[in-house]
């Protein structure tokens, strides 16, 4: 069982608000990822990090930003939420030597 | 870059029958092919994976086959049960630290 946590699980917020989605893992993994997914649909990589102080944008353009100050923590921030940001956000991590990505339970975001 | 196609998008089978989901990939350098199961309201969970030096792998009712020449791999679920109902994703890993994902297959098990 993977030890990767996401909070909050559900978030309903008004347009223009700043939000931070939290992701933490206790496995010591260097590599972490954020995906955006509409329920049951394709996963789109929006950000990834290969270690502390390393962050890159993924294939899907996103207005969100990420930071990686500690190995175990990879938060995602939206400075000004919009209805188009409504989606599910999944965090994942993997070890250096094994390709398997382990996923958190996701955060379902609704922007009104 | 790598591209993964997954079929069918929806698969409905009778309980107890077998289900097969197929994926094709484009980058011959890809060497790792996992399958994930995603239940409603949860993150994807790895159910089985295969590396390019192996042609087939089995874990109880689940098996994966890989044809490197044709660049396709398949998930086989035998004796399907209601708890197998979920969305299944295939992925391929080219020579970096990312996974390229298929679009997903919604598997429905009819009682």
mmCIF file of C-alpha atoms in Angstrom:
data_model
loop_
_atom_site.group_PDB
_atom_site.id
_atom_site.type_symbol
_atom_site.label_atom_id
_atom_site.label_comp_id
_atom_site.label_asym_id
_atom_site.label_seq_id
_atom_site.Cartn_x
_atom_site.Cartn_y
_atom_site.Cartn_z
ATOM 1 C CA UNK A 1 0.000 0.000 0.000
ATOM 2 C CA UNK A 2 1.445 3.343 -1.062
ATOM 3 C CA UNK A 3 1.768 6.089 1.537
ATOM 4 C CA UNK A 4 0.786 9.154 -0.419
ATOM 5 C CA UNK A 5 -1.741 11.633 0.885
ATOM 6 C CA UNK A 6 -3.737 14.450 -0.597
ATOM 7 C CA UNK A 7 -5.758 17.143 1.134
ATOM 8 C CA UNK A 8 -8.392 18.318 0.877
ATOM 9 C CA UNK A 9 -10.299 15.464 -0.749
ATOM 10 C CA UNK A 10 -13.064 17.798 -1.892
ATOM 11 C CA UNK A 11 -13.032 21.559 -2.315
ATOM 12 C CA UNK A 12 -15.768 23.932 -3.433
ATOM 13 C CA UNK A 13 -14.568 27.478 -3.873
ATOM 14 C CA UNK A 14 -15.566 30.721 -5.538
ATOM 15 C CA UNK A 15 -13.982 32.273 -8.605
ATOM 16 C CA UNK A 16 -10.892 34.343 -7.913
ATOM 17 C CA UNK A 17 -9.843 32.567 -4.738
ATOM 18 C CA UNK A 18 -6.310 31.324 -4.185
ATOM 19 C CA UNK A 19 -6.070 27.633 -3.358
ATOM 20 C CA UNK A 20 -3.322 25.168 -2.499
ATOM 21 C CA UNK A 21 -3.723 21.443 -2.941
ATOM 22 C CA UNK A 22 -1.477 19.451 -0.655
ATOM 23 C CA UNK A 23 0.387 16.256 -1.520
ATOM 24 C CA UNK A 24 2.702 14.367 0.793
ATOM 25 C CA UNK A 25 4.444 10.997 0.596
ATOM 26 C CA UNK A 26 6.367 9.120 3.241
ATOM 27 C CA UNK A 27 8.250 6.772 0.920
ATOM 28 C CA UNK A 28 11.232 9.047 0.304
ATOM 29 C CA UNK A 29 10.526 9.135 -3.430
ATOM 30 C CA UNK A 30 12.437 11.741 -5.417
ATOM 31 C CA UNK A 31 10.032 11.872 -8.325
ATOM 32 C CA UNK A 32 6.572 13.352 -7.931
ATOM 33 C CA UNK A 33 3.810 14.225 -10.372
ATOM 34 C CA UNK A 34 0.551 16.148 -10.633
ATOM 35 C CA UNK A 35 -2.138 14.990 -13.039
ATOM 36 C CA UNK A 36 -5.435 16.582 -13.966
ATOM 37 C CA UNK A 37 -8.306 14.216 -14.716
ATOM 38 C CA UNK A 38 -11.970 14.668 -15.453
ATOM 39 C CA UNK A 39 -13.756 11.753 -13.712
ATOM 40 C CA UNK A 40 -13.030 8.453 -15.444
ATOM 41 C CA UNK A 41 -11.232 10.171 -18.285
ATOM 42 C CA UNK A 42 -7.641 10.387 -19.479
ATOM 43 C CA UNK A 43 -4.868 11.490 -17.116
ATOM 44 C CA UNK A 44 -3.034 14.667 -18.162
ATOM 45 C CA UNK A 45 0.373 15.457 -16.680
ATOM 46 C CA UNK A 46 0.496 19.099 -15.569
ATOM 47 C CA UNK A 47 3.627 19.235 -13.378
ATOM 48 C CA UNK A 48 6.469 16.999 -12.264
ATOM 49 C CA UNK A 49 9.505 17.141 -10.039
ATOM 50 C CA UNK A 50 12.605 14.965 -9.997
ATOM 51 C CA UNK A 51 13.818 16.192 -6.641
ATOM 52 C CA UNK A 52 14.070 19.110 -4.254
ATOM 53 C CA UNK A 53 14.111 22.495 -6.032
ATOM 54 C CA UNK A 54 13.307 20.796 -9.344
ATOM 55 C CA UNK A 55 9.937 21.449 -11.033
ATOM 56 C CA UNK A 56 8.836 21.198 -14.655
ATOM 57 C CA UNK A 57 5.613 21.746 -16.569
ATOM 58 C CA UNK A 58 3.912 18.741 -18.078
ATOM 59 C CA UNK A 59 2.229 18.180 -21.395
ATOM 60 C CA UNK A 60 -1.032 19.891 -20.480
ATOM 61 C CA UNK A 61 -0.779 23.623 -20.055
ATOM 62 C CA UNK A 62 -1.946 24.654 -16.611
ATOM 63 C CA UNK A 63 -2.246 27.970 -14.810
ATOM 64 C CA UNK A 64 -1.235 26.274 -11.591
ATOM 65 C CA UNK A 65 2.228 26.373 -10.039
ATOM 66 C CA UNK A 66 4.099 23.900 -7.868
ATOM 67 C CA UNK A 67 7.001 23.928 -5.446
ATOM 68 C CA UNK A 68 9.330 21.258 -4.059
ATOM 69 C CA UNK A 69 11.121 22.502 -1.008
ATOM 70 C CA UNK A 70 11.073 19.157 0.813
ATOM 71 C CA UNK A 71 11.314 15.668 -0.668
ATOM 72 C CA UNK A 72 8.048 14.529 0.867
ATOM 73 C CA UNK A 73 5.919 17.557 -0.018
ATOM 74 C CA UNK A 74 4.719 18.724 -3.472
ATOM 75 C CA UNK A 75 1.934 21.328 -3.199
ATOM 76 C CA UNK A 76 0.012 22.736 -6.158
ATOM 77 C CA UNK A 77 -1.262 26.318 -6.097
ATOM 78 C CA UNK A 78 -3.859 28.162 -8.144
ATOM 79 C CA UNK A 79 -3.504 31.915 -7.636
ATOM 80 C CA UNK A 80 -6.963 32.733 -8.947
ATOM 81 C CA UNK A 81 -9.383 29.853 -9.363
ATOM 82 C CA UNK A 82 -11.791 29.810 -12.325
ATOM 83 C CA UNK A 83 -14.655 27.479 -13.282
ATOM 84 C CA UNK A 84 -12.410 26.002 -16.005
ATOM 85 C CA UNK A 85 -10.168 24.664 -13.206
ATOM 86 C CA UNK A 86 -12.961 22.379 -12.029
ATOM 87 C CA UNK A 87 -11.526 18.862 -12.214
ATOM 88 C CA UNK A 88 -9.892 16.112 -10.206
ATOM 89 C CA UNK A 89 -6.217 16.566 -9.327
ATOM 90 C CA UNK A 90 -4.114 13.459 -8.694
ATOM 91 C CA UNK A 91 -0.682 13.388 -7.116
ATOM 92 C CA UNK A 92 1.743 10.513 -7.681
ATOM 93 C CA UNK A 93 5.283 9.546 -6.770
ATOM 94 C CA UNK A 94 7.828 6.925 -7.773
ATOM 95 C CA UNK A 95 11.163 5.639 -6.613
ATOM 96 C CA UNK A 96 14.393 6.083 -8.540
ATOM 97 C CA UNK A 97 14.906 2.455 -9.463
ATOM 98 C CA UNK A 98 11.329 1.251 -9.973
ATOM 99 C CA UNK A 99 9.034 2.709 -12.618
ATOM 100 C CA UNK A 100 5.775 2.218 -10.728
ATOM 101 C CA UNK A 101 3.916 5.420 -9.923
ATOM 102 C CA UNK A 102 1.868 5.405 -6.723
ATOM 103 C CA UNK A 103 -1.176 7.639 -6.597
ATOM 104 C CA UNK A 104 -2.900 9.546 -3.856
ATOM 105 C CA UNK A 105 -6.709 9.507 -3.557
ATOM 106 C CA UNK A 106 -7.097 12.782 -5.453
ATOM 107 C CA UNK A 107 -8.654 16.171 -4.778
ATOM 108 C CA UNK A 108 -11.946 16.975 -6.489
ATOM 109 C CA UNK A 109 -12.122 20.709 -7.094
ATOM 110 C CA UNK A 110 -15.286 22.613 -7.966
ATOM 111 C CA UNK A 111 -14.943 26.305 -8.769
ATOM 112 C CA UNK A 112 -18.209 28.209 -8.805
ATOM 113 C CA UNK B 1 7.299 11.245 -28.635
ATOM 114 C CA UNK B 2 5.468 8.216 -27.302
ATOM 115 C CA UNK B 3 1.761 7.780 -28.000
ATOM 116 C CA UNK B 4 -0.485 5.132 -26.447
ATOM 117 C CA UNK B 5 -3.853 4.115 -27.863
ATOM 118 C CA UNK B 6 -6.290 2.050 -25.812
ATOM 119 C CA UNK B 7 -9.366 0.104 -26.948
ATOM 120 C CA UNK B 8 -12.222 -0.275 -26.353
ATOM 121 C CA UNK B 9 -13.333 2.811 -24.465
ATOM 122 C CA UNK B 10 -16.184 0.848 -22.868
ATOM 123 C CA UNK B 11 -16.424 -2.902 -22.389
ATOM 124 C CA UNK B 12 -19.449 -4.702 -21.006
ATOM 125 C CA UNK B 13 -19.144 -8.405 -20.143
ATOM 126 C CA UNK B 14 -21.259 -10.943 -18.322
ATOM 127 C CA UNK B 15 -20.079 -11.891 -14.865
ATOM 128 C CA UNK B 16 -17.851 -14.926 -15.109
ATOM 129 C CA UNK B 17 -16.762 -14.199 -18.678
ATOM 130 C CA UNK B 18 -13.344 -12.915 -19.718
ATOM 131 C CA UNK B 19 -12.436 -9.325 -20.576
ATOM 132 C CA UNK B 20 -9.616 -8.167 -22.845
ATOM 133 C CA UNK B 21 -8.343 -4.592 -23.167
ATOM 134 C CA UNK B 22 -5.749 -3.703 -25.784
ATOM 135 C CA UNK B 23 -3.143 -0.970 -26.081
ATOM 136 C CA UNK B 24 -0.690 -0.015 -28.762
ATOM 137 C CA UNK B 25 2.363 2.192 -28.384
ATOM 138 C CA UNK B 26 4.562 4.000 -30.859
ATOM 139 C CA UNK B 27 8.037 4.339 -29.299
ATOM 140 C CA UNK B 28 10.066 1.143 -29.621
ATOM 141 C CA UNK B 29 12.324 2.419 -26.817
ATOM 142 C CA UNK B 30 9.516 2.042 -24.265
ATOM 143 C CA UNK B 31 10.426 -0.737 -21.865
ATOM 144 C CA UNK B 32 7.829 -0.745 -19.085
ATOM 145 C CA UNK B 33 4.066 -1.233 -19.417
ATOM 146 C CA UNK B 34 1.819 -0.989 -16.347
ATOM 147 C CA UNK B 35 -1.924 -1.419 -16.008
ATOM 148 C CA UNK B 36 -3.875 0.582 -13.449
ATOM 149 C CA UNK B 37 -7.377 0.171 -12.102
ATOM 150 C CA UNK B 38 -9.311 3.221 -10.975
ATOM 151 C CA UNK B 39 -12.435 2.820 -8.896
ATOM 152 C CA UNK B 40 -14.938 5.600 -8.432
ATOM 153 C CA UNK B 41 -13.615 8.360 -6.190
ATOM 154 C CA UNK B 42 -10.126 6.863 -5.892
ATOM 155 C CA UNK B 43 -6.717 7.299 -7.441
ATOM 156 C CA UNK B 44 -5.428 4.719 -9.954
ATOM 157 C CA UNK B 45 -3.912 1.579 -8.430
ATOM 158 C CA UNK B 46 -1.326 -0.603 -10.151
ATOM 159 C CA UNK B 47 -2.716 -4.088 -10.820
ATOM 160 C CA UNK B 48 -0.018 -5.628 -12.998
ATOM 161 C CA UNK B 49 2.980 -4.542 -15.038
ATOM 162 C CA UNK B 50 5.361 -6.034 -17.562
ATOM 163 C CA UNK B 51 8.809 -5.162 -18.832
ATOM 164 C CA UNK B 52 9.988 -5.422 -22.404
ATOM 165 C CA UNK B 53 12.138 -8.497 -21.769
ATOM 166 C CA UNK B 54 9.052 -10.561 -20.838
ATOM 167 C CA UNK B 55 6.231 -11.700 -23.123
ATOM 168 C CA UNK B 56 3.592 -12.574 -20.563
ATOM 169 C CA UNK B 57 2.907 -12.173 -16.869
ATOM 170 C CA UNK B 58 0.090 -13.582 -14.787
ATOM 171 C CA UNK B 59 -1.268 -12.829 -11.329
ATOM 172 C CA UNK B 60 -4.272 -14.974 -10.385
ATOM 173 C CA UNK B 61 -7.160 -13.882 -12.686
ATOM 174 C CA UNK B 62 -5.178 -11.100 -14.348
ATOM 175 C CA UNK B 63 -2.610 -11.470 -17.104
ATOM 176 C CA UNK B 64 -0.752 -9.117 -19.407
ATOM 177 C CA UNK B 65 0.798 -10.009 -22.752
ATOM 178 C CA UNK B 66 3.324 -7.971 -24.700
ATOM 179 C CA UNK B 67 4.169 -8.167 -28.391
ATOM 180 C CA UNK B 68 7.220 -5.957 -28.907
ATOM 181 C CA UNK B 69 7.330 -6.489 -32.653
ATOM 182 C CA UNK B 70 3.773 -5.296 -33.133
ATOM 183 C CA UNK B 71 4.082 -2.755 -30.291
ATOM 184 C CA UNK B 72 0.986 -3.819 -28.490
ATOM 185 C CA UNK B 73 0.093 -5.180 -25.080
ATOM 186 C CA UNK B 74 -3.130 -6.481 -23.618
ATOM 187 C CA UNK B 75 -4.808 -6.989 -20.259
ATOM 188 C CA UNK B 76 -6.749 -10.184 -19.758
ATOM 189 C CA UNK B 77 -9.162 -10.663 -16.860
ATOM 190 C CA UNK B 78 -10.703 -14.111 -16.470
ATOM 191 C CA UNK B 79 -13.759 -15.139 -14.455
ATOM 192 C CA UNK B 80 -14.851 -11.527 -14.065
ATOM 193 C CA UNK B 81 -16.535 -10.482 -10.848
ATOM 194 C CA UNK B 82 -18.620 -7.412 -9.916
ATOM 195 C CA UNK B 83 -15.632 -5.871 -8.118
ATOM 196 C CA UNK B 84 -13.758 -5.814 -11.418
ATOM 197 C CA UNK B 85 -16.036 -2.984 -12.576
ATOM 198 C CA UNK B 86 -13.811 0.096 -12.859
ATOM 199 C CA UNK B 87 -11.850 2.192 -15.339
ATOM 200 C CA UNK B 88 -8.617 0.562 -16.508
ATOM 201 C CA UNK B 89 -5.636 2.497 -17.856
ATOM 202 C CA UNK B 90 -2.617 1.221 -19.723
ATOM 203 C CA UNK B 91 0.624 3.172 -19.904
ATOM 204 C CA UNK B 92 4.058 2.974 -21.478
ATOM 205 C CA UNK B 93 7.339 4.286 -20.167
ATOM 206 C CA UNK B 94 9.874 5.613 -22.670
ATOM 207 C CA UNK B 95 13.438 6.231 -21.553
ATOM 208 C CA UNK B 96 12.624 8.905 -18.959
ATOM 209 C CA UNK B 97 10.780 9.041 -15.681
ATOM 210 C CA UNK B 98 7.317 9.574 -17.091
ATOM 211 C CA UNK B 99 4.387 7.391 -18.066
ATOM 212 C CA UNK B 100 2.416 7.965 -21.260
ATOM 213 C CA UNK B 101 -1.189 6.995 -20.625
ATOM 214 C CA UNK B 102 -3.947 5.432 -22.660
ATOM 215 C CA UNK B 103 -7.372 7.070 -22.600
ATOM 216 C CA UNK B 104 -8.919 4.437 -20.345
ATOM 217 C CA UNK B 105 -11.471 1.635 -20.652
ATOM 218 C CA UNK B 106 -14.633 1.548 -18.582
ATOM 219 C CA UNK B 107 -15.274 -2.100 -17.719
ATOM 220 C CA UNK B 108 -18.842 -2.988 -16.775
ATOM 221 C CA UNK B 109 -19.579 -6.409 -15.304
ATOM 222 C CA UNK B 110 -23.211 -7.404 -15.852
ATOM 223 C CA UNK B 111 -24.762 -9.677 -13.203
#
